[in-house]
């Protein structure tokens, strides 16, 4: 099956003898005991089973676990590691997960933040207690590209797990498990949900390992699971994921090209541009470049804020991956410990007409 077919058919499990075409929402928290029955919705639920099934198929994995948020999914990975583990994480990564490592697992695990583009630095960071390499590519918010194949080679050499946050690329454009990664993580709140109305996360595994069993334990017993309705809504959104992603990619390519040529723009960060320092690596592991780009405004952060206020179709809001375009000045959101340039705007390019989006930027950049 190709991805468009998987997206439509793998997220539906029909058990009702009336044979509805769409899977109903099973709100029941408990199930009557019988041979092979489900027991309790925290442990499992028909809508979550259907969602986990489509996620497994989309990433070519062996199994998937759905969580109540992307952050709950990454928490499960760190909770499944033995105490005293050392983790190698990217220097540019989703700030909420960075905060988990720095503040929640401060006394439990140890983390080295390295530039993942520098393979020598990754190797040099490996220690006796290193257990895991965390990869995020493209990264948030600088759209840095990590070479997944080379990082997997390093992980295999040293016997480390490799987990890839695939939120920005989505399974439409990148499948890290096919390259040899152990786990893929998603914030399904973003492109998979696609309409800015579901909070969710997921992990997909290449193999059913002992480590995966621990993750399942954290999911079931830790209890950060999504509701049946959220699972239903997400499985519904996934049906249009391939077509939405084609649109996000096309619109972002066009907007990136326009912004690159604009005199008020200092730099555009988008892996689809030939000028991106790792465009070739991106092209070797991605089938499209997705819908997030960042840009820096030459005249500084105040002008950047002014541009945001003048845009008509880009809402000044956090998050990304919805059908509507969003923009924000990341440094202002990440707070005083942010390492993001103050004049950087992160754009989630929506599915509006690309000419309208370009026209909107053209007018907002006139000052
Ligand atoms: C949003 C995001 C997360 C966190 O997901 P939530 O659903 O907000 O908990 C993790 N990684 C990336 C790349 C993200 O964009």
Coordinates of C-alpha atoms and ligand atoms in Angstrom, one line a residue:
X1 CA 0.0 0.0 0.0
X2 CA 1.2 3.5 -0.8
X3 CA 0.8 6.3 1.8
X4 CA -2.4 7.8 0.5
X5 CA -4.1 4.4 0.8
X6 CA -2.6 3.6 4.2
X7 CA -3.8 7.0 5.5
X8 CA -7.4 6.3 4.5
X9 CA -7.7 2.6 5.2
X10 CA -5.4 1.7 8.1
X11 CA -7.1 3.8 10.8
X12 CA -10.4 2.1 10.8
X13 CA -11.4 -1.1 12.8
X14 CA -15.0 -2.1 12.4
X15 CA -16.5 -4.6 14.8
X16 CA -20.1 -3.5 14.7
X17 CA -22.3 -6.0 12.7
X18 CA -24.1 -3.1 11.0
X19 CA -20.9 -2.4 9.2
X20 CA -20.7 1.4 9.4
X21 CA -18.1 2.8 7.0
X22 CA -16.7 5.1 9.7
X23 CA -15.5 3.6 13.0
X24 CA -17.8 4.8 15.9
X25 CA -16.3 6.5 19.0
X26 CA -16.2 4.0 21.8
X27 CA -16.6 6.2 24.9
X28 CA -17.0 3.3 27.4
X29 CA -14.1 3.2 29.9
X30 CA -14.7 -0.4 30.8
X31 CA -15.6 -3.6 28.9
X32 CA -17.5 -6.7 30.0
X33 CA -15.1 -9.6 30.8
X34 CA -15.0 -12.3 28.1
X35 CA -12.4 -14.3 26.2
X36 CA -10.0 -11.8 24.5
X37 CA -11.9 -8.7 25.6
X38 CA -10.5 -5.3 26.2
X39 CA -10.5 -4.4 29.9
X40 CA -10.2 -0.8 30.6
X41 CA -9.7 2.3 28.4
X42 CA -6.5 3.4 30.1
X43 CA -5.0 0.1 28.9
X44 CA -6.7 0.0 25.5
X45 CA -9.6 1.3 23.5
X46 CA -10.9 0.5 20.0
X47 CA -10.3 4.1 18.8
X48 CA -6.7 4.0 20.2
X49 CA -6.1 0.6 18.6
X50 CA -7.2 2.0 15.2
X51 CA -5.0 5.1 15.6
X52 CA -2.0 3.1 16.7
X53 CA -2.5 0.8 13.8
X54 CA -2.5 3.6 11.2
X55 CA 0.6 5.3 12.9
X56 CA 2.5 1.9 12.8
X57 CA 1.7 1.5 9.1
X58 CA 2.6 5.1 8.2
X59 CA 6.0 4.8 9.7
X60 CA 6.7 1.2 8.6
X61 CA 7.1 0.1 12.2
X62 CA 6.2 -2.9 14.3
X63 CA 4.0 -1.1 16.9
X64 CA 2.9 2.4 18.0
X65 CA 1.8 3.9 21.3
X66 CA -0.4 7.0 21.4
X67 CA -0.1 9.6 24.2
X68 CA -2.0 12.6 25.3
X69 CA 0.6 15.1 24.0
X70 CA 4.0 15.1 22.2
X71 CA 5.6 15.9 25.5
X72 CA 4.0 12.9 27.1
X73 CA 5.5 10.7 24.4
X74 CA 9.1 12.0 24.9
X75 CA 8.6 11.7 28.7
X76 CA 7.8 8.0 28.2
X77 CA 11.1 7.5 26.4
X78 CA 13.1 9.1 29.2
X79 CA 11.1 7.3 31.9
X80 CA 11.8 4.0 30.2
X81 CA 15.6 4.5 30.5
X82 CA 17.4 3.2 33.5
X83 CA 18.4 5.9 36.1
X84 CA 21.8 7.4 35.5
X85 CA 21.6 7.2 31.7
X86 CA 23.4 9.7 29.6
X87 CA 21.6 11.2 26.6
X88 CA 23.0 13.0 23.6
X89 CA 20.5 15.6 22.4
X90 CA 20.6 18.3 19.6
X91 CA 21.7 21.9 20.5
X92 CA 18.6 23.1 18.5
X93 CA 15.5 21.2 19.6
X94 CA 11.9 21.6 20.7
X95 CA 12.3 23.8 23.8
X96 CA 9.7 21.8 25.8
X97 CA 11.6 18.6 25.5
X98 CA 14.9 20.3 26.2
X99 CA 13.2 21.6 29.4
X100 CA 12.2 18.0 30.4
X101 CA 15.9 17.0 30.1
X102 CA 17.2 20.0 31.9
X103 CA 14.6 20.3 34.7
X104 CA 12.6 17.1 35.2
X105 CA 15.3 14.6 34.6
X106 CA 18.0 16.7 36.1
X107 CA 18.8 14.3 39.0
X108 CA 17.9 11.2 37.0
X109 CA 19.7 11.4 33.7
X110 CA 22.6 13.4 32.2
X111 CA 22.4 15.2 28.9
X112 CA 24.9 16.6 26.5
X113 CA 23.6 19.0 23.9
X114 CA 25.6 18.9 20.7
X115 CA 25.5 20.1 17.1
X116 CA 24.2 17.0 15.4
X117 CA 25.6 18.3 12.0
X118 CA 29.1 17.8 13.5
X119 CA 29.4 14.0 13.6
X120 CA 32.8 14.2 15.3
X121 CA 31.2 16.1 18.2
X122 CA 28.5 13.4 18.5
X123 CA 31.1 10.7 18.7
X124 CA 33.2 12.7 21.2
X125 CA 30.1 13.1 23.4
X126 CA 29.6 9.3 23.8
X127 CA 30.4 8.1 27.4
X128 CA 30.3 4.8 29.3
X129 CA 26.7 5.4 30.5
X130 CA 25.4 6.8 27.1
X131 CA 22.1 5.1 26.2
X132 CA 20.4 7.2 23.6
X133 CA 20.8 9.7 20.8
X134 CA 17.8 12.0 20.4
X135 CA 17.5 13.4 16.9
X136 CA 15.2 16.2 15.6
X137 CA 15.3 16.9 11.9
X138 CA 14.3 19.3 10.6
X139 CA 14.8 21.0 14.0
X140 CA 12.7 23.6 15.7
X141 CA 13.0 26.6 15.1
X142 CA 16.2 26.8 13.0
X143 CA 15.3 24.0 10.5
X144 CA 18.7 22.4 11.0
X145 CA 19.1 19.0 9.2
X146 CA 20.8 16.0 10.8
X147 CA 22.1 13.2 8.7
X148 CA 20.0 10.3 10.0
X149 CA 22.0 7.6 8.3
X150 CA 25.3 8.7 9.7
X151 CA 23.9 9.2 13.2
X152 CA 22.4 5.6 13.1
X153 CA 25.9 4.3 12.2
X154 CA 27.3 6.0 15.3
X155 CA 24.5 4.7 17.4
X156 CA 25.0 1.1 16.1
X157 CA 28.8 1.3 16.7
X158 CA 28.3 2.2 20.4
X159 CA 25.2 0.2 21.0
X160 CA 22.9 3.2 21.6
X161 CA 19.2 3.7 20.9
X162 CA 18.4 6.3 18.3
X163 CA 15.1 8.2 18.6
X164 CA 14.0 10.7 15.9
X165 CA 11.4 13.4 16.5
X166 CA 9.7 13.3 13.1
X167 CA 7.1 16.0 13.8
X168 CA 8.3 18.5 11.2
X169 CA 8.8 16.1 8.3
X170 CA 5.8 13.8 9.0
X171 CA 5.7 10.2 7.6
X172 CA 4.7 11.7 4.3
X173 CA 8.2 13.1 3.8
X174 CA 10.5 11.1 6.0
X175 CA 10.6 7.6 7.5
X176 CA 13.5 7.3 10.0
X177 CA 12.6 3.7 10.9
X178 CA 13.3 2.6 7.3
X179 CA 16.8 4.1 7.7
X180 CA 17.4 2.1 10.9
X181 CA 16.2 4.4 13.8
X182 CA 14.8 2.5 16.8
X183 CA 11.9 4.9 17.6
X184 CA 10.1 7.7 15.9
X185 CA 8.4 10.4 18.0
X186 CA 5.6 12.7 16.9
X187 CA 3.7 15.6 18.3
X188 CA 0.5 14.7 16.6
X189 CA -0.8 18.1 17.6
X190 CA 0.9 19.5 14.6
X191 CA 0.6 18.2 10.9
X192 CA -0.9 14.8 11.8
X193 CA -3.8 16.6 13.6
X194 CA -3.6 19.4 11.1
X195 CA -6.5 21.5 12.2
X196 CA -5.1 23.0 15.5
X197 CA -7.8 21.2 17.6
X198 CA -6.2 18.0 18.9
X199 CA -3.3 17.7 21.4
X200 CA -1.5 14.4 21.1
X201 CA 1.7 12.5 20.7
X202 CA 3.0 9.1 19.5
X203 CA 5.9 6.8 19.5
X204 CA 6.4 4.2 16.8
X205 CA 9.0 1.4 17.2
X206 CA 11.0 -0.5 14.5
X207 CA 10.9 -3.7 16.7
X208 CA 9.0 -5.0 19.7
X209 CA 12.0 -5.0 22.1
X210 CA 12.3 -5.1 25.9
X211 CA 12.7 -1.3 25.7
X212 CA 9.4 -1.0 23.9
X213 CA 7.7 -3.1 26.6
X214 CA 8.9 -0.5 29.1
X215 CA 7.4 2.3 27.0
X216 CA 4.1 0.4 26.9
X217 CA 4.3 0.1 30.7
X218 CA 4.8 3.8 31.0
X219 CA 1.9 4.4 28.7
X220 CA -0.6 2.0 30.4
X221 CA 0.5 2.5 34.0
X222 CA 1.8 6.1 33.7
X223 CA -1.6 6.8 32.1
X224 CA -0.9 9.8 29.8
X225 CA -3.2 8.4 27.2
X226 CA -5.4 10.3 24.7
X227 CA -9.2 10.1 25.0
X228 CA -11.3 8.0 22.6
X229 CA -12.6 11.1 21.0
X230 CA -9.1 12.6 20.4
X231 CA -8.0 9.2 18.9
X232 CA -11.1 9.3 16.6
X233 CA -10.5 12.8 15.5
X234 CA -6.8 12.2 14.9
X235 CA -7.5 9.0 12.8
X236 CA -9.9 11.2 10.8
X237 CA -7.3 13.9 10.2
X238 CA -4.7 11.4 9.1
X239 CA -6.9 10.4 6.2
X240 CA -6.1 13.7 4.4
X241 CA -2.4 14.0 5.7
X242 CA -0.7 13.1 2.4
X243 CA -2.8 15.7 0.4
X244 CA -2.4 18.3 3.1
X245 CA 1.4 17.8 3.2
X246 CA 1.7 18.2 -0.6
X247 CA 0.0 21.6 -0.2
X248 CA 2.1 22.6 2.8
X249 CA 5.3 21.7 0.9
X250 CA 4.2 23.6 -2.3
X251 CA 3.2 26.7 -0.4
X252 CA 6.3 26.8 1.8
X253 CA 8.6 26.3 -1.3
X254 CA 6.9 29.3 -3.0
X255 CA 6.9 31.6 0.1
X256 CA 10.6 30.6 0.9
X257 CA 11.6 31.5 -2.6
X258 CA 9.9 34.9 -2.4
X259 CA 11.3 35.7 1.1
X260 CA 14.9 34.8 0.0
X261 CA 14.8 37.5 -2.7
X262 CA 13.3 40.2 -0.4
X263 CA 15.8 43.0 0.6
X264 CA 14.4 43.3 4.1
X265 CA 14.9 39.7 4.9
X266 CA 18.3 38.7 6.3
X267 CA 18.1 34.9 6.0
X268 CA 15.5 32.3 5.2
X269 CA 15.8 28.9 6.9
X270 CA 14.1 26.2 4.9
X271 CA 15.6 22.8 3.9
X272 CA 14.0 23.0 0.4
X273 CA 16.2 25.9 -0.6
X274 CA 19.4 25.1 -2.4
X275 CA 21.1 27.7 -0.2
X276 CA 20.3 25.6 2.9
X277 CA 23.7 24.3 4.2
X278 CA 22.3 20.7 4.4
X279 CA 20.0 20.8 1.4
X280 CA 21.7 17.7 -0.1
X281 CA 21.4 15.6 3.1
X282 CA 17.8 16.8 3.4
X283 CA 17.1 15.7 -0.2
X284 CA 18.7 12.3 0.5
X285 CA 16.4 11.5 3.4
X286 CA 13.2 13.5 2.7
X287 CA 10.7 13.3 -0.1
X288 CA 9.5 16.9 0.5
X289 CA 10.4 19.7 2.8
X290 CA 7.1 20.3 4.7
X291 CA 5.5 23.5 5.8
X292 CA 7.6 25.2 8.4
X293 CA 10.2 27.9 7.6
X294 CA 12.0 30.6 9.6
X295 CA 13.3 34.0 8.6
X296 CA 15.3 36.8 10.2
X297 CA 14.4 40.4 9.6
X298 CA 17.3 42.7 8.9
X299 CA 16.1 45.6 10.9
X300 CA 15.8 43.7 14.2
X301 CA 13.2 42.3 16.6
X302 CA 10.9 45.5 16.8
X303 CA 10.6 45.5 13.0
X304 CA 9.9 41.7 13.2
X305 CA 7.1 42.4 15.6
X306 CA 5.7 45.1 13.3
X307 CA 5.7 42.7 10.3
X308 CA 3.7 40.2 12.4
X309 CA 1.2 42.9 13.3
X310 CA 0.7 43.9 9.7
X311 CA 0.1 40.4 8.3
X312 CA -3.5 39.6 7.6
X313 CA -3.5 35.8 7.0
X314 CA -0.8 34.7 9.5
X315 CA -2.1 34.6 13.0
X316 CA 0.4 35.5 15.7
X317 CA 0.2 32.2 17.7
X318 CA 2.4 29.3 18.7
X319 CA 2.2 25.8 17.3
X320 CA 2.3 24.7 13.7
X321 CA 1.0 22.2 11.1
X322 CA -2.6 23.5 10.9
X323 CA -4.4 24.4 7.7
X324 CA -4.2 28.1 8.7
X325 CA -0.9 30.0 8.6
X326 CA 0.7 31.0 11.9
X327 CA 3.7 33.1 12.7
X328 CA 5.5 34.0 15.9
X329 CA 8.8 35.5 17.1
X330 CA 10.2 32.4 18.8
X331 CA 12.7 34.1 21.2
X332 CA 9.8 36.1 22.8
X333 CA 7.9 32.8 23.4
X334 CA 10.9 30.7 24.6
X335 CA 11.8 33.3 27.2
X336 CA 15.1 34.6 28.7
X337 CA 17.1 31.3 28.3
X338 CA 16.2 31.1 24.6
X339 CA 19.2 30.7 22.2
X340 CA 17.0 31.6 19.1
X341 CA 18.0 34.9 17.3
X342 CA 15.7 37.7 18.6
X343 CA 14.8 38.8 15.0
X344 CA 13.7 35.3 13.9
X345 CA 10.1 34.7 12.9
X346 CA 8.9 31.1 12.6
X347 CA 6.2 30.5 10.0
X348 CA 3.8 27.6 9.7
X349 CA 2.7 27.9 6.1
X350 CA -0.9 26.9 5.8
X351 CA -3.1 25.8 2.9
X352 CA -4.4 29.2 1.9
X353 CA -3.7 30.2 -1.7
X354 CA 0.1 30.8 -2.0
X355 CA -0.3 34.0 -4.0
X356 CA -2.4 35.5 -1.2
X357 CA 0.3 34.5 1.4
X358 CA 3.1 36.0 -0.7
X359 CA 1.0 39.2 -1.3
X360 CA 0.4 39.5 2.4
X361 CA 4.2 39.3 3.2
X362 CA 4.9 41.8 0.4
X363 CA 2.6 44.4 2.0
X364 CA 3.8 43.7 5.6
X365 CA 7.5 44.1 4.6
X366 CA 6.8 47.6 3.1
X367 CA 8.1 50.2 5.5
Ligands
LIG1 C1 5.1 20.7 19.4 C2 6.3 19.9 19.4 C3 6.6 18.9 20.4 C4 5.7 18.8 21.6 O1 4.5 18.4 21.4 P1 3.1 18.7 22.2 O2 2.1 18.0 21.5 O3 3.0 20.2 22.2 O4 3.3 18.2 23.6 C5 7.7 18.1 20.3 N1 8.5 18.2 19.2 C6 8.3 19.1 18.2 C7 9.3 19.2 17.1 C8 7.2 20.0 18.3 O5 7.0 20.9 17.3

